[in-house]
Short mmCIF file of C-alpha atoms in Angstrom, two decimals:
data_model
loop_
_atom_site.label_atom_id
_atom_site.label_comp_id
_atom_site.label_asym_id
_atom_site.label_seq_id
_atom_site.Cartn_x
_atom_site.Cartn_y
_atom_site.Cartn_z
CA UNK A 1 -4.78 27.38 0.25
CA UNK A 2 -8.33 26.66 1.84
CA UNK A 3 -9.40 25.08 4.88
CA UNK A 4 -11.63 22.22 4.35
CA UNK A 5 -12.64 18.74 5.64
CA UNK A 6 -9.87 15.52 4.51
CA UNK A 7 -12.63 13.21 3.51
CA UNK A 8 -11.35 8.83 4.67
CA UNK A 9 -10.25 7.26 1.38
CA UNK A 10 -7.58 4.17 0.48
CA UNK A 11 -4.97 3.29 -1.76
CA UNK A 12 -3.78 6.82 -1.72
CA UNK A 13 -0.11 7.72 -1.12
CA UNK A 14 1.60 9.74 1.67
CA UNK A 15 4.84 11.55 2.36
CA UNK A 16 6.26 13.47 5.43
CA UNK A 17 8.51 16.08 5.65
CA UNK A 18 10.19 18.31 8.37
CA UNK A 19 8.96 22.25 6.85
CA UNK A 20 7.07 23.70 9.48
CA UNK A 21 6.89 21.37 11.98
CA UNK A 22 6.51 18.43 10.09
CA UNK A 23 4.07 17.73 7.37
CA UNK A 24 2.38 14.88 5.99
CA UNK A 25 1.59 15.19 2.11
CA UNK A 26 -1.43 13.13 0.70
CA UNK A 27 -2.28 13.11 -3.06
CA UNK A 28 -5.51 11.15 -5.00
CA UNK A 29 -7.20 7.51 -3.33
CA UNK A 30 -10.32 6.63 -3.63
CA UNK A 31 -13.40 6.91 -1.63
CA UNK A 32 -15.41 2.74 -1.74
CA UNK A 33 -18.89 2.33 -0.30
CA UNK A 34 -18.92 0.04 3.10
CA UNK A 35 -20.26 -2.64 0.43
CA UNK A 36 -17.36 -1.69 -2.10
CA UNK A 37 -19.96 -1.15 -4.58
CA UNK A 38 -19.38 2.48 -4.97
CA UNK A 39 -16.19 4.16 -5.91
CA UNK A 40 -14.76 8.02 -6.56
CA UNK A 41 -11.37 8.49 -7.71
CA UNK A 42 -9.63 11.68 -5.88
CA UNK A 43 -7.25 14.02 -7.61
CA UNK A 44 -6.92 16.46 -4.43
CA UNK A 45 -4.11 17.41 -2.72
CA UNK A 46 -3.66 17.41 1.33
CA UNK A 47 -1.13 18.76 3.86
CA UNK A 48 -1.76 17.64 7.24
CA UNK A 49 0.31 20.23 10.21
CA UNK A 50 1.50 17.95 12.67
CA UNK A 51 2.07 20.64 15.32
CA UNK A 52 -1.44 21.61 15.22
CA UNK A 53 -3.12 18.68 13.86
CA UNK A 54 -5.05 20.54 11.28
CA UNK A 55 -5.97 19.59 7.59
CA UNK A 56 -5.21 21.83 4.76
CA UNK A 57 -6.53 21.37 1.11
CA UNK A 58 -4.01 22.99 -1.55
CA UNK A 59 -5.40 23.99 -4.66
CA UNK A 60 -3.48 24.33 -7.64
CA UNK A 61 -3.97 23.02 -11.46
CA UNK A 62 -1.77 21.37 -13.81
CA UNK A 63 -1.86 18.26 -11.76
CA UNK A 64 -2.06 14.51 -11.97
CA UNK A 65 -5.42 13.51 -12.88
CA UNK A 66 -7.64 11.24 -10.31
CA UNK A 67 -6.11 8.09 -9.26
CA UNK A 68 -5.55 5.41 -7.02
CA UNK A 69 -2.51 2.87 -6.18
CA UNK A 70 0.11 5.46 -7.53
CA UNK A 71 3.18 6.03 -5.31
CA UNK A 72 4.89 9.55 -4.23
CA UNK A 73 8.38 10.50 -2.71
CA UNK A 74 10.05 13.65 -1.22
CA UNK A 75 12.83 14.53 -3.57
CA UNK A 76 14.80 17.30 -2.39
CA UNK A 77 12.05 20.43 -1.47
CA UNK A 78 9.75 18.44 -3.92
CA UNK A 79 6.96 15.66 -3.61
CA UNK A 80 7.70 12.74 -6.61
CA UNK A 81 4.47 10.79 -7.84
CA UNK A 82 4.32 8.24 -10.75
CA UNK A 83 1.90 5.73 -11.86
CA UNK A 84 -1.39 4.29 -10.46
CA UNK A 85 -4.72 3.58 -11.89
CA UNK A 86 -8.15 4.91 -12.85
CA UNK A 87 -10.95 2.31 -13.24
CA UNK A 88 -14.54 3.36 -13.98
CA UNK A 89 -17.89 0.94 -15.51
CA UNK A 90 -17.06 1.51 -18.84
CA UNK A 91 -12.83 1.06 -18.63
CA UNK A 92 -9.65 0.71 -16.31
CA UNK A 93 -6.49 2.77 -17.46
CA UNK A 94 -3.50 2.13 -15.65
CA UNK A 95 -0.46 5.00 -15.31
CA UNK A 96 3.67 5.51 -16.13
CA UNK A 97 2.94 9.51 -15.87
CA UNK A 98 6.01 11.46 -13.14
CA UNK A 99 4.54 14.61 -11.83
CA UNK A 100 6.86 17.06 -9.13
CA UNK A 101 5.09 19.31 -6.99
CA UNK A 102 7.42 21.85 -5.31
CA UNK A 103 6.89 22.79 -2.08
CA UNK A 104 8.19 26.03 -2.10
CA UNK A 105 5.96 28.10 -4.99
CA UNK A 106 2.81 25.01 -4.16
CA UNK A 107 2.95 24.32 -8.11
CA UNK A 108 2.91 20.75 -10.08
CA UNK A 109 4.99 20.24 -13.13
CA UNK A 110 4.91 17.00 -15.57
CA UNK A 111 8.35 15.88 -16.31
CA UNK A 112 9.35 14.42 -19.09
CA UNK A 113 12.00 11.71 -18.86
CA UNK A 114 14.40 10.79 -21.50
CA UNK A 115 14.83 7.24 -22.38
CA UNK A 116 12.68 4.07 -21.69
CA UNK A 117 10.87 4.37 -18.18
CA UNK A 118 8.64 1.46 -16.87
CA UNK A 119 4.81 0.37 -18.36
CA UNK A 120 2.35 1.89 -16.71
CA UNK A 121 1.41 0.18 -13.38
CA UNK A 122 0.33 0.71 -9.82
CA UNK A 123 1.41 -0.40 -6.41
CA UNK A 124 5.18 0.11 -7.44
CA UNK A 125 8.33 0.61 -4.56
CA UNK A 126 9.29 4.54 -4.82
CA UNK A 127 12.55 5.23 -3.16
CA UNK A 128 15.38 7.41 -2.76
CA UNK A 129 19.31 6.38 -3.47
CA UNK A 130 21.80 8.08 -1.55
CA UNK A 131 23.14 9.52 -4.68
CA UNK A 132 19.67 11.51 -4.55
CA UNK A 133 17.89 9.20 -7.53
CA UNK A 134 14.55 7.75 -7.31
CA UNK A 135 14.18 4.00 -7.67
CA UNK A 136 11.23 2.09 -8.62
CA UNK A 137 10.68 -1.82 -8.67
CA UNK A 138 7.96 -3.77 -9.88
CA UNK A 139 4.16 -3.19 -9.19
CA UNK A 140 0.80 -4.57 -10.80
CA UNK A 141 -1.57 -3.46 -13.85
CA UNK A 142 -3.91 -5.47 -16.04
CA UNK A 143 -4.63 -5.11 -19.61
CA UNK A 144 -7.88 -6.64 -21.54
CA UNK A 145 -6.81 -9.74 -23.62
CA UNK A 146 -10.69 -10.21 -24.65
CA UNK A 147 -14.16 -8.74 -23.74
CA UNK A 148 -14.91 -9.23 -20.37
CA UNK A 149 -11.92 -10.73 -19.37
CA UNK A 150 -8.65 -9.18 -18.06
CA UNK A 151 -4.86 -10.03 -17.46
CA UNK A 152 -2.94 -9.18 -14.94
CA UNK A 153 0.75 -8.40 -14.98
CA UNK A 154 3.02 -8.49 -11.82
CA UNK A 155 6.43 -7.16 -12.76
CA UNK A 156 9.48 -7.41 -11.20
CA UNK A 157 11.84 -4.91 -13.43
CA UNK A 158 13.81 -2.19 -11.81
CA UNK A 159 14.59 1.55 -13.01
CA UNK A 160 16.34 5.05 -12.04
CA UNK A 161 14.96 7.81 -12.46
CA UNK A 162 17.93 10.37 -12.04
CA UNK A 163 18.26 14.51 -12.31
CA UNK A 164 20.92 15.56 -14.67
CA UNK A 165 22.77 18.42 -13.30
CA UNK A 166 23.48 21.26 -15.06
CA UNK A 167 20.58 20.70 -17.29
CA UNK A 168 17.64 22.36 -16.52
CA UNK A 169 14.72 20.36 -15.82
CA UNK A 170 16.45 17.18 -17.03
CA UNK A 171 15.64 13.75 -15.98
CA UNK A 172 16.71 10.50 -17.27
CA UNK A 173 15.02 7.14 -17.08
CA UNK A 174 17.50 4.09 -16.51
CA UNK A 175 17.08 0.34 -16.19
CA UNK A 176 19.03 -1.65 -13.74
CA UNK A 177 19.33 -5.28 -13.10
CA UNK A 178 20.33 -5.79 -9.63
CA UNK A 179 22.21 -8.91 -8.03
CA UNK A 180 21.54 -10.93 -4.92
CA UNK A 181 18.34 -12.57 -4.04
CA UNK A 182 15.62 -10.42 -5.71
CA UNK A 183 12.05 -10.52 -4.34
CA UNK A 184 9.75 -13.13 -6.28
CA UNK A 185 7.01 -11.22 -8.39
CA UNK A 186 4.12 -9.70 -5.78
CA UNK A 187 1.76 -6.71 -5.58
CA UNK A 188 0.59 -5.03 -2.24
CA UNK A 189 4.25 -5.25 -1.02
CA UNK A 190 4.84 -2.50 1.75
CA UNK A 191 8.18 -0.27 1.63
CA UNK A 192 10.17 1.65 4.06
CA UNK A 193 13.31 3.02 4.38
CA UNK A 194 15.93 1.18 6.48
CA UNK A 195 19.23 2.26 8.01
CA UNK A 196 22.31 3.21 5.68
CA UNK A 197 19.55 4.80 2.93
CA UNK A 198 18.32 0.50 2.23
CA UNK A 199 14.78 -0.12 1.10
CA UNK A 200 12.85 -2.57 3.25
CA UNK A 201 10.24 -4.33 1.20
CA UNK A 202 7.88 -6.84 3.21
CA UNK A 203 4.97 -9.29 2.42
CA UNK A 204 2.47 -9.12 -0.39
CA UNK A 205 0.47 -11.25 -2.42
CA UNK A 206 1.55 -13.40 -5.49
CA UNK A 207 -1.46 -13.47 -7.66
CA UNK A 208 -1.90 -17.14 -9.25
CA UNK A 209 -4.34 -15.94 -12.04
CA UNK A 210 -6.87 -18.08 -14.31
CA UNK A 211 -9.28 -17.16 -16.63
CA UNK A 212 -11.82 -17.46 -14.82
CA UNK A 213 -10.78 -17.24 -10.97
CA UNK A 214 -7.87 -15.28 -8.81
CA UNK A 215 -6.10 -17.13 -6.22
CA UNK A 216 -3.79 -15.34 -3.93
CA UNK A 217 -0.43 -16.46 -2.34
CA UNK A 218 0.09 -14.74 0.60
CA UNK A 219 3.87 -13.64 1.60
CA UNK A 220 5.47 -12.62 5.40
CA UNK A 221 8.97 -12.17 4.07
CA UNK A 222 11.77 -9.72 4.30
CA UNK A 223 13.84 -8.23 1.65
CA UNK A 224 16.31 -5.44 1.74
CA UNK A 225 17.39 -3.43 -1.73
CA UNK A 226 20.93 -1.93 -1.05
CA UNK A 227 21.09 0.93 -4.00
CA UNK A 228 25.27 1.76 -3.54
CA UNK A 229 25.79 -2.07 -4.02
CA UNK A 230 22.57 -2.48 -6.58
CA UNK A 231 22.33 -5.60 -4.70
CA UNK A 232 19.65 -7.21 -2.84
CA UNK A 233 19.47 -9.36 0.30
CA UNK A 234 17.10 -11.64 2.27
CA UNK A 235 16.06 -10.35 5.59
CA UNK A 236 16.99 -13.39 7.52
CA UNK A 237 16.26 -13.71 11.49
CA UNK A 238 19.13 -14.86 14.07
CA UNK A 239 16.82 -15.27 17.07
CA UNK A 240 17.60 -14.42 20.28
CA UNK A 241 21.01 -15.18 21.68
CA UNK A 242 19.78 -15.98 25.27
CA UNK A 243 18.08 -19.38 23.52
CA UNK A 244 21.36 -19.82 21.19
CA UNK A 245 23.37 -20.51 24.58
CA UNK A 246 21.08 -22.86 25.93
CA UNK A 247 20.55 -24.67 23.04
CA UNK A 248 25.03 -25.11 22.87
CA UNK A 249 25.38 -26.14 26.49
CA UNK A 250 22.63 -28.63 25.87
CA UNK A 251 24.45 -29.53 22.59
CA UNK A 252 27.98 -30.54 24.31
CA UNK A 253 26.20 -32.58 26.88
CA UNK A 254 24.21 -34.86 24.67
CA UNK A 255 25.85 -37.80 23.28
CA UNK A 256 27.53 -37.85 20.35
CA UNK A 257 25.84 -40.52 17.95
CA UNK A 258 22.48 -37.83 19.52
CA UNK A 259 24.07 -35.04 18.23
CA UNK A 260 24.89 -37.08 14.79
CA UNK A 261 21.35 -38.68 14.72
CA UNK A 262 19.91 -35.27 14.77
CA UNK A 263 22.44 -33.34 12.08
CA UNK A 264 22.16 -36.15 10.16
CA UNK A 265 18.34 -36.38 9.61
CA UNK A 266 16.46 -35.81 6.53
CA UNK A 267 13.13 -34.61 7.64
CA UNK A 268 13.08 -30.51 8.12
CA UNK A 269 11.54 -28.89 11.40
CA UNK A 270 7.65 -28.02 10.42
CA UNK A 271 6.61 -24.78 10.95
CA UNK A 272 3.93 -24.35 13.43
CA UNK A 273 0.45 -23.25 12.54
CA UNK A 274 -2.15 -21.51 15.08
CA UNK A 275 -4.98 -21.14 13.42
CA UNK A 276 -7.69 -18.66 15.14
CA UNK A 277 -11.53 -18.67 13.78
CA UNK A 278 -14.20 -16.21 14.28
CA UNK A 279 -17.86 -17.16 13.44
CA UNK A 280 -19.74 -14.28 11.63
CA UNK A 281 -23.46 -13.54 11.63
CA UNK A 282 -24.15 -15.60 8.55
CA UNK A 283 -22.36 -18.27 9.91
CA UNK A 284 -18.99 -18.50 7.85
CA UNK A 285 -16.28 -19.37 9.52
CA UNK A 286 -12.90 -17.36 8.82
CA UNK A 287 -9.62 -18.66 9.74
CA UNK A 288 -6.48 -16.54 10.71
CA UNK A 289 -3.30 -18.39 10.34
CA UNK A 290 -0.19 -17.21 11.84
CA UNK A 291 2.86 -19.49 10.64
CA UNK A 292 5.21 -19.67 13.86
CA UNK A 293 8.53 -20.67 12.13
CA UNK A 294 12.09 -21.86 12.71
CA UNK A 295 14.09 -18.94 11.64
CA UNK A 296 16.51 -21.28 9.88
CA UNK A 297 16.58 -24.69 7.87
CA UNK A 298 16.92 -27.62 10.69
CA UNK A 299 19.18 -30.26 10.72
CA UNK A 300 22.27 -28.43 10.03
CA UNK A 301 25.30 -28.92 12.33
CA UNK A 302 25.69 -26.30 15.58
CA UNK A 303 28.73 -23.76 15.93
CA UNK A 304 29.88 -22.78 18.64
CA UNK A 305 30.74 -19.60 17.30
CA UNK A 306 28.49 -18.37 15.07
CA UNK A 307 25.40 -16.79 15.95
CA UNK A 308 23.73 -17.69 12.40
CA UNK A 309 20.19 -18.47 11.89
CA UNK A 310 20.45 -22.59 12.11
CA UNK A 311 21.21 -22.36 15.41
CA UNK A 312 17.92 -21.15 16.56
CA UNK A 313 15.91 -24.56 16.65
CA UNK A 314 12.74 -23.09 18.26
CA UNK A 315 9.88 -21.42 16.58
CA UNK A 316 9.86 -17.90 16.52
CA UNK A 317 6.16 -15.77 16.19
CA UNK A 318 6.41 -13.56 12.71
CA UNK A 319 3.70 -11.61 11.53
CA UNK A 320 1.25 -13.85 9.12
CA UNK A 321 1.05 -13.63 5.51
CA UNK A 322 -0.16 -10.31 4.29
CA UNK A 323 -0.29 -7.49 1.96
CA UNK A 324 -0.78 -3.72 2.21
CA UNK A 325 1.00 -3.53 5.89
CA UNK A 326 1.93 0.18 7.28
CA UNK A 327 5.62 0.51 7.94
CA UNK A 328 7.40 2.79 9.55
CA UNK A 329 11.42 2.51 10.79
CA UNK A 330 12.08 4.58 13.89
CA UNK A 331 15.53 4.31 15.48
CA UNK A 332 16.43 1.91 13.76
CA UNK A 333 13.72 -0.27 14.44
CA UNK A 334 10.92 -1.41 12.10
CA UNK A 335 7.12 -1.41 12.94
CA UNK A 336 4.36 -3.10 11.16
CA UNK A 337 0.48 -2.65 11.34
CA UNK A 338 -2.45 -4.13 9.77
CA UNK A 339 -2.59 -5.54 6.53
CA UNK A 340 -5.01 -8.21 4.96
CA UNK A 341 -5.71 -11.57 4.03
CA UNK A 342 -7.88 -13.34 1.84
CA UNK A 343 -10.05 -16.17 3.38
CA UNK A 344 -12.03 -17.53 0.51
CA UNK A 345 -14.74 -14.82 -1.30
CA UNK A 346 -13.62 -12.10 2.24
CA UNK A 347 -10.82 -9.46 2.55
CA UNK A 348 -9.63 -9.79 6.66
CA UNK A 349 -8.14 -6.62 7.72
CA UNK A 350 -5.74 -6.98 10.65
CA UNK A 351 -4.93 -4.52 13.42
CA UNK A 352 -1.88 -5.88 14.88
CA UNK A 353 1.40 -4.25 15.36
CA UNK A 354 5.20 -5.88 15.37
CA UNK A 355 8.34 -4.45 16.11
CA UNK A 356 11.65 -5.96 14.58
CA UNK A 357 15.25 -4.47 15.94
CA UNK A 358 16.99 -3.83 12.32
CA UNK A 359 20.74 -3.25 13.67
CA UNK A 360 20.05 -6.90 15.82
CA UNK A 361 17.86 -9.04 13.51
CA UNK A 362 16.94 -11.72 15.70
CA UNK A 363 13.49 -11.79 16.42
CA UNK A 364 9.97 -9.74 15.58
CA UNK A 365 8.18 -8.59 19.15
CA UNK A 366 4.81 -8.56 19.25
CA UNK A 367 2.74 -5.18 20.78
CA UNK A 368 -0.65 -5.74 20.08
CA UNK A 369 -1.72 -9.16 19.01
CA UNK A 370 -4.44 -10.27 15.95
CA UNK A 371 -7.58 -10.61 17.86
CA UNK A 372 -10.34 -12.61 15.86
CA UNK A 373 -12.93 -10.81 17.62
CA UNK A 374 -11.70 -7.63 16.45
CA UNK A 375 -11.12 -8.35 13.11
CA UNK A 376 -13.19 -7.03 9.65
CA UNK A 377 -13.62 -7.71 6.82
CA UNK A 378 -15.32 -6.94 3.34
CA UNK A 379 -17.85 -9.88 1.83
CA UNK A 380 -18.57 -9.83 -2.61
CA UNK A 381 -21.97 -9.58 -2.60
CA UNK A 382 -24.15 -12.25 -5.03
CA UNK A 383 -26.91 -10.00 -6.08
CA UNK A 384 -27.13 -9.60 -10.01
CA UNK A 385 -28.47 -5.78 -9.49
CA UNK A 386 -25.00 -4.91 -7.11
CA UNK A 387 -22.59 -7.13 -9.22
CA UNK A 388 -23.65 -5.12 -12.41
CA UNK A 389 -20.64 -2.47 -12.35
CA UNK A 390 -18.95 -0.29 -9.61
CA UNK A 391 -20.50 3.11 -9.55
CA UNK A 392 -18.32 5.51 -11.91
CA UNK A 393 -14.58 6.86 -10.99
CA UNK A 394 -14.33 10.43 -11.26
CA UNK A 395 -15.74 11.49 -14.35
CA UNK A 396 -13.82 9.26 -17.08
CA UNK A 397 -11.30 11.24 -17.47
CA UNK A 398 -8.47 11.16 -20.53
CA UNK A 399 -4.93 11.55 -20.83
CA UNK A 400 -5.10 14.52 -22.55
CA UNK A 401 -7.65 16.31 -19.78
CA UNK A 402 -4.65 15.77 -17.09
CA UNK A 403 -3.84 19.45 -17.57
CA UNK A 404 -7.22 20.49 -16.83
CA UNK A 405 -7.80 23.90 -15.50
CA UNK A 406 -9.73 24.76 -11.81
CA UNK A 407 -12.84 24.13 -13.45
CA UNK A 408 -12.11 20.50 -12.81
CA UNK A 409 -10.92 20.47 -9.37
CA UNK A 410 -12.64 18.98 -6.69
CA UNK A 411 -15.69 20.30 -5.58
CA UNK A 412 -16.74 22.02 -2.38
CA UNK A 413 -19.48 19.51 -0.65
CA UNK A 414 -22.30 20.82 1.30
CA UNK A 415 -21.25 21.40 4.57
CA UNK A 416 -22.85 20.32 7.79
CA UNK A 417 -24.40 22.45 9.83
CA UNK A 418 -24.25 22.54 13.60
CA UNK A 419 -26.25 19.77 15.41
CA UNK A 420 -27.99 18.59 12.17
CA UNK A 421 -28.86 14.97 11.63
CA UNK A 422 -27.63 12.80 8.80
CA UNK A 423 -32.10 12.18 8.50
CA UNK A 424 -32.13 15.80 7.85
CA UNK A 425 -28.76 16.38 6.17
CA UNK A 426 -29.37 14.15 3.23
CA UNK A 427 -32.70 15.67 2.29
CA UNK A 428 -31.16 19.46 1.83
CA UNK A 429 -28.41 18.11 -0.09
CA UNK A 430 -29.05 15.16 -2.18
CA UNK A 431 -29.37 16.67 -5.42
CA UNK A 432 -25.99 17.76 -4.86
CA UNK A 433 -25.19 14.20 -4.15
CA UNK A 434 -26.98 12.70 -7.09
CA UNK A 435 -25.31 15.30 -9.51
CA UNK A 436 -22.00 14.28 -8.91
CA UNK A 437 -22.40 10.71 -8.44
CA UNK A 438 -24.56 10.98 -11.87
CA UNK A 439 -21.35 12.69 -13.43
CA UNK A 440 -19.19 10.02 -12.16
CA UNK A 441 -21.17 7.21 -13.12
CA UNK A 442 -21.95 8.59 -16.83
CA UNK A 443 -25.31 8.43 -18.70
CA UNK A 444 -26.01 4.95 -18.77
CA UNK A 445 -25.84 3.91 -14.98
CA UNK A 446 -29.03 3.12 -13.70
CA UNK A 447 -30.97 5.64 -11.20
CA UNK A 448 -31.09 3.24 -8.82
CA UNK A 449 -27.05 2.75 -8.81
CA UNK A 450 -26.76 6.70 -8.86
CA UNK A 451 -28.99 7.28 -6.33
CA UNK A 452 -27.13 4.37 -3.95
CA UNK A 453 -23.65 5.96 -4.75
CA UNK A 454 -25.12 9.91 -4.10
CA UNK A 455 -26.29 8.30 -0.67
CA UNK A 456 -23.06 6.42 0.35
CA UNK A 457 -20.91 9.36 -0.65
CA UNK A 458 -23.12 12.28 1.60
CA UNK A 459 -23.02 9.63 4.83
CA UNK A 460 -19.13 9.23 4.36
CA UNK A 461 -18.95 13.17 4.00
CA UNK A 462 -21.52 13.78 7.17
CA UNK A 463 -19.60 11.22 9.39
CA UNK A 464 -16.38 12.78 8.72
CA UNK A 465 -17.67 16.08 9.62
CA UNK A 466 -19.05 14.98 12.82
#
């Protein structure tokens, strides 16, 4: 092991487990340029030690190579990756590699799977079945159906990946079809593990995809994946019961031909749209919708004994469209962060935080609210030199070089020294810099691009040192 710096990164994929105190696990990501013009594929491996708050970089070869948008699981006393993507200037290749990494000897193995496993994709649901098998549903990739102009694929298959026991090292890939009412095809979902060993999938986007444009379909919806049954169910909202009683004693005391007049209608309660807008320094106005909805179709006749979701008639606040959310379940209840939106050519990112009661269902509480003011976001730049091609992922790496040896591990940056400035920082150490951002981005990027990438890397490095 060696001590080092964790340097900030996304789309990389995280695991915790209880050894030591509790441990979180972080494998690959990629570093992006504040202009997301820049980009370095990571192939490192992490262990943060939650009793002392301390990073710790783990070296050792035979791992996956660098990557992005691949997903990871603890399996037993091992950590589970498959898939995810490498993109560079030149190419894109997207993953259906497994690798195990066992946390007792700190050494990665490739398995090998018998029979048909999925296509290679990224952004996939990992999960464990209480019968100790690893589940994994849909995801996204993209695949070039002429020059200059790509497809993508959002699937929505299903397969097990089990352990055989009693032979050695033997895992099986498996298929499934499950019943109930399955998710609609998305990428960015966000997963966590429910009560009773469920899967919790929320949100996402729904790509609607031309040849020429990408429109996304933002989604705010529940799902649960119940892997004894191989069933899945809509996570549908009761709302709260004190409202339910109010709403029946109102009920008995209206006329009838009321009551009758309003079951009987054909026109559905709307849902309710705030719409929040914050003006940025340009002058472009983005909008932040949050849909406050009736958490069940209106005009359907009142019990007064059930408690089901048409009884509710008044809107209820859910967290807006989104994809890439943080999840986490803690005693049984479910908390949600962040996320982002599209608002025309800009990527919002939201810092807002819902909790949802899993064992009661009835309504999502809200403990920090979206503030437009506080809100960021990421605009495409128009300039012909920027547009030209994303600084170089790490290195172009093959299939075949996955096995590399040490000589290919991540390097050890240039460290800061005490009380120096970034103006005198980058000076000692930007040949460093432009080295590896001139491996990354191959012979043929342009000096100028290198030079940009060397210089965004080294400030992301000296500001997480600070």
């Amino acid at each position: 092991m060696q001590k080092n710096l964790y340097l900030r990164r996304l789309l990389l994929e995280a695991v915790v487990v209880p050894q030591c105190g509790g441990q979180l696990w972080i494998f690959g990501g990629e570093f992006a340029s504040p202009n997301g013009e820049q980009f370095y594929h990571y192939k490192d491996l992490w262990v943060l030690h939650l009793a002392t708050k301390t990073w710790e970089q783990v070296r050792s070869p035979g791992g996956p190579s660098g990557r992005s948008g691949h997903r990871m699981v603890a399996w037993k006393r091992q950590l589970i990756l498959f898939g995810g993507f490498h993109e560079s200037t030149r190419d894109y290749i997207y993953y259906n590699d497994v690798f195990a990494f066992n946390l007792d000897t700190f050494t990665w193995s490739k398995l090998s799977p018998s029979g048909t496993g999925p296509t290679p994709r990224s952004g996939c649901q990992l999960s464990i079945t209480p019968q100790g098998s690893i589940v994994i549903y849909g995801g996204y990739s993209k695949q070039r159906i002429k020059k200059d102009v790509d497809k993508g694929t959002q699937h929505s298959d299903m397969f097990l990946l089990k352990f055989e026991e009693g032979r050695e090292g033997r895992w099986v890939w498996t298929r499934i079809n499950p019943s109930g009412a399955k998710p609609t095809p998305r990428s960015g979902f966000s997963v966590a593990m429910a009560p009773n060993y469920q899967t919790l999938l929320f949100g996402g986007v729904c790509d609607e995809e031309e040849e020429e444009s990408l429109e996304g379909d933002f989604l705010n919806d529940l799902h649960f994946y119940d892997a004894t049954k191989n069933r899945w169910f809509a996570g549908q909202l009761k709302g709260p019961k004190s409202e339910k009683r109010k709403r029946r004693r109102g009920a008995k005391a209206e006329p009838e031909g009321a009551n009758k007049q309003e079951c009987g209608g054909t026109s559905a309660q709307a849902p309710l749209e705030v719409v929040k807008e914050v003006v940025a320094e340009d002058g472009t106005v983005v909008t932040i919708k949050q849909m406050l909805t009736a958490p069940g179709p209106a005009g359907q006749p009142q019990s007064d004994e059930d408690d089901s979701p048409e009884e509710a008639g008044s809107p209820m606040v859910e967290p807006c469209p989104r994809s890439n959310a943080m999840l986490a379940v803690k005693h049984s209840r479910l908390y949600l962060y962040g996320g982002m939106f599209e608002a025309g050519d800009r990527q919002v990112t939201l810092s807002d935080l819902y909790c949802l009661d899993l064992h009661k269902m009835d309504e999502w509480t809200v403990l920090v609210e979206a503030d437009p003011e506080t809100q960021e976001w990421l605009e495409e730049t128009d300039s012909e030199e920027d547009s030209g091609a994303d600084a170089g992922a790490e290195g172009g790496e093959d299939d075949d070089s996955e096995d590399s040896s040490e000589e290919d591990e991540e390097p050890q940056h240039p460290l800061v020294m005490p009380g120096e400035r970034f103006a005198d920082y980058l000076p000692r150490t930007e040949q460093y810099w432009v080295r590896l951002a001139q491996d990354d981005a191959g012979p043929d990027a342009k000096e100028k691009r290198v030079l940009k990438a060397a210089q965004a890397m080294a400030k992301a490095f000296f500001d997480d040192s600070a």
